[in-house]
Tab-separated table of C-alpha atoms and ligand atoms in Angstrom:
chain	number	residue	atom	x	y	z
A	7	MET	CA	14.773	4.983	-11.945
A	8	ALA	CA	16.506	4.714	-15.352
A	9	GLU	CA	18.790	7.608	-14.871
A	10	PHE	CA	19.864	6.314	-11.512
A	11	THR	CA	20.555	2.721	-12.489
A	12	ARG	CA	22.293	3.388	-15.855
A	13	GLY	CA	26.098	3.386	-15.479
A	14	TRP	CA	26.320	1.063	-12.603
A	15	ALA	CA	26.490	-2.160	-14.571
A	16	ARG	CA	30.198	-1.672	-15.208
A	17	ARG	CA	31.338	0.155	-12.150
A	18	GLU	CA	34.693	0.405	-10.574
A	19	PHE	CA	35.301	-0.233	-6.983
A	20	ILE	CA	37.909	0.852	-4.644
A	21	ILE	CA	40.325	-1.935	-3.829
A	22	GLY	CA	41.456	-1.393	-0.312
A	23	ALA	CA	38.030	-0.379	0.805
A	24	LEU	CA	38.490	-2.458	3.904
A	25	ALA	CA	41.212	-0.279	5.197
A	26	CYS	CA	38.601	2.330	6.030
A	27	SER	CA	36.673	0.301	8.529
A	28	ALA	CA	38.695	1.373	11.443
A	29	CYS	CA	38.498	5.130	10.835
A	30	GLY	CA	35.616	7.031	12.400
A	31	PRO	CA	33.629	9.994	11.077
A	32	GLN	CA	33.724	13.465	12.610
A	33	ALA	CA	32.192	13.672	16.027
A	34	ASP	CA	28.510	14.182	15.705
A	35	GLY	CA	27.189	17.121	17.790
A	36	ALA	CA	25.044	16.596	20.789
A	37	GLY	CA	21.258	17.154	20.776
A	38	GLY	CA	19.772	17.602	17.334
A	39	LYS	CA	16.886	19.581	16.042
A	40	ILE	CA	13.764	17.581	16.321
A	41	VAL	CA	10.870	19.700	15.187
A	42	ALA	CA	7.963	18.628	17.265
A	43	GLY	CA	4.784	18.041	15.199
A	44	LEU	CA	6.534	18.814	12.006
A	45	SER	CA	3.785	18.491	9.420
A	46	VAL	CA	5.833	17.886	6.224
A	47	PRO	CA	5.001	14.449	4.857
A	48	LEU	CA	8.186	12.425	4.870
A	49	LYS	CA	8.469	11.981	1.103
A	50	GLU	CA	8.258	15.721	0.551
A	51	ALA	CA	11.225	16.431	2.762
A	52	SER	CA	13.679	15.176	0.161
A	53	THR	CA	14.135	14.001	-3.385
A	54	LEU	CA	15.712	10.870	-2.046
A	55	PRO	CA	13.371	7.857	-2.395
A	56	ILE	CA	11.958	7.072	1.051
A	57	GLY	CA	10.638	3.510	1.159
A	58	THR	CA	8.525	1.370	3.312
A	59	ALA	CA	7.616	-2.364	3.374
A	60	ILE	CA	4.149	-3.720	3.490
A	61	THR	CA	2.344	-6.958	2.730
A	62	ALA	CA	-0.503	-7.376	0.227
A	63	ALA	CA	-2.909	-7.815	3.184
A	64	ASP	CA	-1.994	-4.345	4.336
A	65	LEU	CA	-3.744	-2.918	1.296
A	66	ALA	CA	-6.998	-3.466	3.007
A	67	ASP	CA	-6.114	-1.167	5.858
A	68	ALA	CA	-7.324	2.380	4.929
A	69	GLN	CA	-5.299	4.166	7.454
A	70	LEU	CA	-2.097	2.405	6.559
A	71	VAL	CA	-2.715	3.052	2.879
A	72	ARG	CA	-3.210	6.749	3.548
A	73	LEU	CA	0.013	6.988	5.565
A	74	ILE	CA	1.922	5.234	2.818
A	75	LYS	CA	0.550	7.411	0.002
A	76	GLU	CA	1.333	10.542	2.028
A	77	ASN	CA	4.784	9.669	3.270
A	78	PHE	CA	6.572	7.175	1.138
A	79	SER	CA	7.945	7.176	-2.456
A	80	GLN	CA	9.176	3.626	-2.651
A	81	LEU	CA	7.727	0.218	-1.752
A	82	THR	CA	9.326	-3.088	-0.803
A	83	PRO	CA	7.034	-6.121	-0.658
A	84	ALA	CA	7.723	-7.501	2.819
A	85	SER	CA	7.054	-11.180	1.797
A	86	GLU	CA	5.325	-11.363	-1.618
A	87	MET	CA	8.503	-11.594	-3.690
A	88	LYS	CA	10.108	-14.244	-1.506
A	89	MET	CA	10.343	-17.770	-2.911
A	90	GLY	CA	8.109	-19.216	-0.229
A	91	VAL	CA	5.227	-17.189	-1.671
A	92	VAL	CA	6.101	-17.313	-5.359
A	93	ILE	CA	6.985	-20.997	-6.077
A	94	ASN	CA	4.820	-24.020	-5.359
A	95	ASP	CA	5.935	-27.604	-4.647
A	96	GLN	CA	5.795	-28.398	-8.429
A	97	GLY	CA	7.979	-25.431	-9.326
A	98	LYS	CA	5.144	-23.389	-10.688
A	99	LEU	CA	5.470	-19.650	-10.189
A	100	ASN	CA	2.533	-17.434	-8.965
A	101	PHE	CA	3.145	-13.726	-8.964
A	102	GLY	CA	-0.390	-12.666	-7.965
A	103	ALA	CA	0.419	-11.053	-4.616
A	104	ALA	CA	3.645	-9.491	-5.921
A	105	GLU	CA	1.612	-7.997	-8.845
A	106	ARG	CA	-0.961	-6.517	-6.424
A	107	LEU	CA	1.830	-4.695	-4.631
A	108	ALA	CA	3.478	-3.711	-7.904
A	109	SER	CA	0.140	-2.210	-9.145
A	110	PHE	CA	-0.258	-0.311	-5.803
A	111	ALA	CA	3.220	1.150	-6.294
A	112	SER	CA	2.736	2.205	-9.829
A	113	ASP	CA	-0.782	3.640	-9.187
A	114	ASN	CA	0.718	5.812	-6.474
A	115	ASP	CA	3.964	6.772	-8.288
A	116	MET	CA	6.081	4.738	-5.958
A	117	ARG	CA	9.292	3.079	-6.991
A	118	LEU	CA	9.240	-0.720	-6.427
A	119	HIS	CA	12.130	-2.490	-4.770
A	120	GLY	CA	12.346	-6.265	-5.274
A	121	HIS	CA	12.999	-8.404	-2.133
A	122	THR	CA	14.395	-10.993	-2.283
A	123	LEU	CA	15.475	-13.627	-4.819
A	124	VAL	CA	17.749	-15.832	-2.770
A	125	TRP	CA	17.630	-16.131	0.988
A	126	TYR	CA	18.862	-18.922	3.207
A	127	ARG	CA	15.691	-18.808	5.228
A	128	VAL	CA	13.511	-19.799	2.316
A	129	GLU	CA	14.193	-23.297	1.007
A	130	PRO	CA	11.115	-24.325	-0.999
A	131	SER	CA	10.359	-28.017	-1.140
A	132	PHE	CA	10.567	-27.925	-4.935
A	133	PHE	CA	14.309	-27.053	-4.675
A	134	LEU	CA	14.973	-29.381	-1.793
A	135	GLY	CA	13.577	-32.159	-3.978
A	136	LEU	CA	16.164	-31.372	-6.646
A	137	ALA	CA	19.168	-31.181	-4.326
A	138	ASP	CA	20.488	-34.633	-5.401
A	139	ASP	CA	20.497	-33.459	-9.033
A	140	PRO	CA	22.744	-30.402	-9.093
A	141	LYS	CA	22.538	-29.853	-12.783
A	142	LYS	CA	18.780	-29.656	-12.753
A	143	PHE	CA	18.828	-27.681	-9.539
A	144	ARG	CA	21.133	-25.105	-11.173
A	145	ALA	CA	18.966	-24.839	-14.235
A	146	GLU	CA	15.876	-24.266	-12.234
A	147	TYR	CA	17.595	-21.807	-9.910
A	148	LEU	CA	18.648	-19.743	-12.931
A	149	ARG	CA	15.254	-20.130	-14.517
A	150	TYR	CA	13.528	-18.828	-11.377
A	151	ILE	CA	15.652	-15.679	-11.276
A	152	ASP	CA	15.346	-15.131	-15.025
A	153	LYS	CA	11.529	-15.518	-15.114
A	154	PHE	CA	11.094	-13.218	-12.083
A	155	LEU	CA	13.299	-10.485	-13.357
A	156	ARG	CA	12.020	-10.528	-16.926
A	157	ARG	CA	8.477	-10.320	-15.656
A	158	PHE	CA	9.145	-7.223	-13.484
A	159	LYS	CA	11.710	-5.615	-15.880
A	160	GLY	CA	11.183	-1.861	-16.084
A	161	ARG	CA	8.965	-1.938	-13.003
A	162	VAL	CA	11.565	-2.644	-10.317
A	163	SER	CA	14.378	-0.203	-9.598
A	164	GLY	CA	16.502	-2.667	-7.792
A	165	TRP	CA	16.559	-6.219	-6.428
A	166	ASP	CA	17.875	-7.756	-3.259
A	167	VAL	CA	19.437	-10.591	-5.241
A	168	VAL	CA	20.985	-12.331	-2.293
A	169	ASN	CA	19.827	-11.614	1.214
A	170	GLU	CA	21.862	-12.355	4.397
A	171	PRO	CA	24.855	-14.285	3.022
A	172	ILE	CA	26.931	-13.980	6.193
A	173	SER	CA	26.595	-16.738	8.908
A	174	ALA	CA	24.874	-15.931	12.205
A	175	ASP	CA	28.162	-15.784	14.095
A	176	GLY	CA	29.302	-13.079	11.700
A	177	THR	CA	32.543	-14.739	10.678
A	178	GLY	CA	31.687	-17.101	7.680
A	179	LEU	CA	29.115	-17.766	5.081
A	180	ARG	CA	25.602	-19.055	5.497
A	181	ASP	CA	24.976	-22.702	5.007
A	182	SER	CA	21.809	-23.412	2.973
A	183	VAL	CA	20.482	-25.668	0.279
A	184	TRP	CA	21.795	-22.998	-2.163
A	185	SER	CA	25.358	-23.086	-0.829
A	186	ARG	CA	25.441	-26.869	-0.416
A	187	THR	CA	24.147	-27.620	-3.889
A	188	LEU	CA	25.687	-24.886	-5.934
A	189	GLY	CA	28.856	-24.037	-3.961
A	190	LYS	CA	29.666	-21.873	-0.932
A	191	GLU	CA	30.009	-18.658	-2.826
A	192	ARG	CA	29.149	-19.932	-6.250
A	193	TYR	CA	25.396	-19.620	-5.613
A	194	ILE	CA	25.861	-15.926	-5.021
A	195	ALA	CA	27.983	-15.428	-8.150
A	196	LEU	CA	25.428	-17.352	-10.193
A	197	ALA	CA	22.521	-15.323	-8.939
A	198	PHE	CA	24.162	-12.049	-9.693
A	199	LYS	CA	25.231	-13.090	-13.175
A	200	GLN	CA	21.799	-14.216	-14.054
A	201	ALA	CA	20.284	-11.012	-12.631
A	202	ALA	CA	22.532	-8.881	-14.673
A	203	ALA	CA	21.635	-10.891	-17.827
A	204	SER	CA	17.919	-10.856	-17.163
A	205	ASP	CA	17.491	-7.195	-16.105
A	206	PRO	CA	20.700	-5.149	-16.508
A	207	ASN	CA	18.961	-1.922	-15.584
A	208	ALA	CA	17.820	-2.953	-12.042
A	209	VAL	CA	20.388	-2.379	-9.336
A	210	ALA	CA	21.410	-5.804	-8.110
A	211	PHE	CA	21.872	-5.617	-4.369
A	212	ILE	CA	23.473	-7.851	-1.831
A	213	ASN	CA	21.858	-7.218	1.544
A	214	GLU	CA	22.771	-8.004	5.114
A	215	TYR	CA	21.867	-7.141	8.771
A	216	GLY	CA	23.773	-6.646	11.947
A	217	LEU	CA	26.589	-4.608	10.384
A	218	GLU	CA	26.319	-1.604	12.688
A	219	ALA	CA	26.571	-3.336	16.036
A	220	ARG	CA	29.059	-5.985	14.874
A	221	PRO	CA	32.100	-4.654	13.034
A	222	ALA	CA	33.472	-8.184	12.616
A	223	LYS	CA	30.371	-9.149	10.661
A	224	ARG	CA	30.628	-5.955	8.644
A	225	LEU	CA	34.219	-6.980	7.731
A	226	ALA	CA	33.124	-10.418	6.729
A	227	TYR	CA	30.386	-8.950	4.527
A	228	MET	CA	32.845	-6.490	2.900
A	229	ARG	CA	35.450	-9.182	2.339
A	230	LEU	CA	32.803	-11.312	0.559
A	231	ILE	CA	31.726	-8.348	-1.643
A	232	GLU	CA	35.380	-7.600	-2.394
A	233	ARG	CA	36.156	-11.206	-3.341
A	234	LEU	CA	33.070	-11.328	-5.591
A	235	LEU	CA	33.757	-8.018	-7.308
A	236	LYS	CA	37.368	-9.092	-7.938
A	237	LYS	CA	35.868	-12.156	-9.719
A	238	ASP	CA	33.752	-9.712	-11.849
A	239	VAL	CA	30.514	-10.824	-10.168
A	240	PRO	CA	28.165	-8.011	-11.146
A	241	ILE	CA	27.055	-6.821	-7.762
A	242	GLY	CA	25.410	-3.484	-8.408
A	243	GLY	CA	24.612	-2.201	-4.917
A	244	VAL	CA	25.261	-2.762	-1.217
A	245	GLY	CA	22.340	-3.056	1.214
A	246	THR	CA	22.392	-2.635	4.950
A	247	GLN	CA	19.158	-3.645	6.595
A	248	THR	CA	19.757	-1.282	9.525
A	249	HIS	CA	17.652	-3.053	12.157
A	250	ILE	CA	19.265	-1.073	14.935
A	251	SER	CA	18.716	-0.359	18.561
A	252	VAL	CA	18.500	2.860	20.518
A	253	ASP	CA	21.465	1.639	22.481
A	254	LEU	CA	23.740	1.515	19.374
A	255	PRO	CA	27.022	3.332	19.859
A	256	GLU	CA	26.866	6.919	18.501
A	257	ARG	CA	29.106	6.456	15.457
A	258	ALA	CA	28.213	2.927	14.478
A	259	VAL	CA	25.738	3.879	11.613
A	260	ALA	CA	28.077	6.455	10.169
A	261	ASP	CA	30.990	4.042	10.299
A	262	THR	CA	29.003	1.352	8.595
A	263	LEU	CA	27.620	3.528	5.826
A	264	ARG	CA	31.039	5.004	5.072
A	265	ASP	CA	32.633	1.552	5.033
A	266	LEU	CA	29.923	0.135	2.758
A	267	ALA	CA	30.153	3.162	0.413
A	268	SER	CA	33.816	2.564	-0.120
A	269	PHE	CA	33.032	0.147	-2.958
A	270	GLY	CA	31.683	3.069	-4.981
A	271	LEU	CA	28.345	1.354	-5.409
A	272	PRO	CA	24.825	2.553	-4.523
A	273	VAL	CA	24.029	1.937	-0.821
A	274	HIS	CA	20.520	1.082	0.394
A	275	VAL	CA	19.464	1.497	3.981
A	276	SER	CA	16.975	-1.253	3.235
A	277	GLU	CA	15.003	-2.183	6.395
A	278	LEU	CA	15.371	0.532	8.946
A	279	ASP	CA	13.785	0.207	12.348
A	280	ILE	CA	15.033	1.168	15.721
A	281	THR	CA	14.134	-1.120	18.597
A	282	LEU	CA	13.713	0.280	22.146
A	283	GLY	CA	14.732	-3.130	23.421
A	284	ARG	CA	12.681	-6.179	24.323
A	285	GLY	CA	10.088	-5.318	26.868
A	286	ALA	CA	11.375	-1.713	27.274
A	287	ALA	CA	8.867	0.894	28.173
A	288	ALA	CA	8.291	3.679	25.610
A	289	THR	CA	9.442	6.453	27.852
A	290	ALA	CA	9.838	10.022	26.470
A	291	GLY	CA	13.597	9.550	26.874
A	292	LYS	CA	13.641	6.366	24.795
A	293	LEU	CA	11.545	7.872	22.086
A	294	LYS	CA	13.853	10.936	21.975
A	295	LEU	CA	16.904	8.643	21.715
A	296	GLN	CA	15.166	6.788	18.952
A	297	ALA	CA	14.584	10.112	17.128
A	298	ARG	CA	18.240	10.979	17.557
A	299	ARG	CA	19.296	7.666	16.110
A	300	ALA	CA	16.973	8.158	13.164
A	301	ARG	CA	18.494	11.532	12.520
A	302	GLN	CA	21.980	10.068	12.644
A	303	VAL	CA	21.041	7.523	10.014
A	304	VAL	CA	19.823	10.233	7.619
A	305	GLU	CA	22.678	12.582	8.302
A	306	ALA	CA	25.251	9.803	7.773
A	307	TYR	CA	23.539	8.563	4.669
A	308	MET	CA	23.454	12.133	3.209
A	309	GLN	CA	27.190	12.268	3.556
A	310	LEU	CA	27.490	9.683	0.836
A	311	PRO	CA	28.077	10.875	-2.687
A	312	SER	CA	24.728	11.533	-4.324
A	313	LYS	CA	25.216	8.971	-6.941
A	314	GLN	CA	25.506	6.291	-4.253
A	315	ARG	CA	22.238	7.177	-2.488
A	316	TYR	CA	19.692	4.737	-3.622
A	317	ALA	CA	17.040	5.023	-0.866
A	318	ILE	CA	16.260	4.892	2.817
A	319	THR	CA	13.563	2.297	3.444
A	320	LEU	CA	11.746	1.859	6.810
A	321	TRP	CA	10.657	-1.725	7.452
A	322	GLY	CA	7.029	-0.853	8.040
A	323	VAL	CA	4.794	2.149	8.862
A	324	ARG	CA	3.129	1.943	12.332
A	325	ASP	CA	4.770	0.319	15.319
A	326	ARG	CA	2.086	-2.282	15.467
A	327	ASP	CA	2.805	-3.496	11.951
A	328	SER	CA	6.453	-4.160	12.700
A	329	TRP	CA	7.896	-7.698	12.353
A	330	LEU	CA	9.501	-7.000	15.780
A	331	ARG	CA	5.988	-7.027	17.203
A	332	MET	CA	5.525	-10.618	16.020
A	333	PRO	CA	6.704	-13.659	17.938
A	334	PRO	CA	9.519	-14.626	18.762
A	335	TYR	CA	10.317	-10.914	19.216
A	336	ASP	CA	8.275	-8.587	21.372
A	337	PRO	CA	4.570	-8.919	20.590
A	338	ASP	CA	3.503	-6.391	23.229
A	339	SER	CA	5.654	-3.438	23.479
A	340	ASP	CA	8.344	-2.626	20.972
A	341	ARG	CA	7.980	0.710	19.140
A	342	PRO	CA	10.507	0.579	16.375
A	343	LEU	CA	8.904	2.613	13.596
A	344	ALA	CA	8.035	6.280	12.795
A	345	PHE	CA	4.276	6.139	13.387
A	346	ASP	CA	2.696	4.872	16.639
A	347	ASP	CA	0.032	2.148	16.964
A	348	LYS	CA	-2.716	4.618	16.160
A	349	GLY	CA	-0.993	5.998	13.093
A	350	GLN	CA	0.194	9.201	14.809
A	351	PRO	CA	3.670	10.594	13.954
A	352	LYS	CA	6.339	9.918	16.561
A	353	PRO	CA	9.467	11.970	17.319
A	354	MET	CA	11.276	9.540	15.038
A	355	LEU	CA	9.205	10.798	12.076
A	356	SER	CA	9.955	14.442	12.736
A	357	ALA	CA	13.560	13.706	13.153
A	358	LEU	CA	13.739	11.823	9.810
A	359	ALA	CA	11.851	14.636	8.012
A	360	ALA	CA	13.976	17.369	9.585
A	361	ALA	CA	17.209	15.640	8.817
A	362	LEU	CA	16.160	14.977	5.186
A	363	LYS	CA	15.053	18.564	4.775
A	364	GLY	CA	18.239	19.843	6.423
A	365	ALA	CA	20.335	17.837	4.066
A	366	SER	CA	18.648	18.864	0.815
B	18	XIL	C1	10.036	-10.253	7.503
B	18	XIL	C2	8.654	-9.628	7.206
B	18	XIL	O1	8.583	-8.354	7.690
B	18	XIL	C3	7.527	-10.504	7.729
B	18	XIL	O2	6.301	-10.016	7.355
B	18	XIL	C4	7.781	-12.013	7.380
B	18	XIL	O3	6.864	-12.777	8.072
B	18	XIL	C5	9.190	-12.454	7.710
B	18	XIL	O4	10.121	-11.566	7.152
B	18	XIL	N1	15.099	-9.333	7.356
B	18	XIL	C6	14.576	-9.417	6.058
B	18	XIL	C7	13.113	-9.375	5.839
B	18	XIL	O5	15.386	-9.412	5.060
B	18	XIL	O6	12.727	-10.097	4.734
B	18	XIL	C8	12.322	-9.821	7.101
B	18	XIL	O7	10.968	-9.525	6.848
B	18	XIL	C9	12.823	-9.074	8.297
B	18	XIL	C10	14.357	-9.357	8.575
């Protein structure tokens, strides 16, 4: 962790990065080697940290725990580091569930990735109650970030400091209690400045979704990052959640990763899953296409300079654990992950492992 994070606090970024978003990568060959039944555990296929996301409740599931220990070298708490879990109505912080996952990670030699400090979707009543007192609100906001980061200092390799700052339509910025009380972009700048002060060795990520299928949203995200970096806001890494679909155009992931890498910062594929589409049957053809997309993600990622490769994280382990299997998504049938409902490896797993091995 330390050798990776050192050196990023004062990094340069390439002005003019946005110019690259129109150029495509080399055509990617047809087919792709998918080694059926490849038995190499995912994490042994590469030295790159390969992450997954679980909840504290998942620790009671023996099969899931075994699959995690065998295959993953990094852990993201799916919910336990979100404000909604950590802070109560009086502003008291409770890190119990986050600590359980942190212990699991350290007991199993897994790196821990913090997710997420500030997110428009979590507006705790404690903060809503302070919204008419911006001075107090600001002090508590900074105190929250400071307390959290100091507590996990040395145990967390990176943080998603601000999650999903771009508006749903992909053109502007999210409106939230944070933006309304602290300023449209100011809340982001404040969070990153506090994060850098509280734990300068953790890579401070900004994180967003929908960048692969929607180039306009990607551009809005990049423009925001560029504006903030120009103002010396210490963003340390760029995350792309990579919730993608089997139907994504061939070059979309490679274009996205190359564009995001143009800032010169570490890039995190932070929440990879590949939906078959709502209600779509898991035909052999769809699962093969899913494996092909997974291979493309790894191959494109491995094209980045090694210093910019932070990790590839899958958002879950078995299909049935996926957030896409919860309402309002597709409770019955989606198969977005690398292990099936029974914990058996899917073609997607073999493709990930083969591509990681091929690239190392
Ligand atoms: C999801 C978790 O997987 C669920 O367990 C939780 O109920 C809701 O949030 N983008 C994100 C993640 O950044 O935090 C979301 O995680 C999935 C979408």
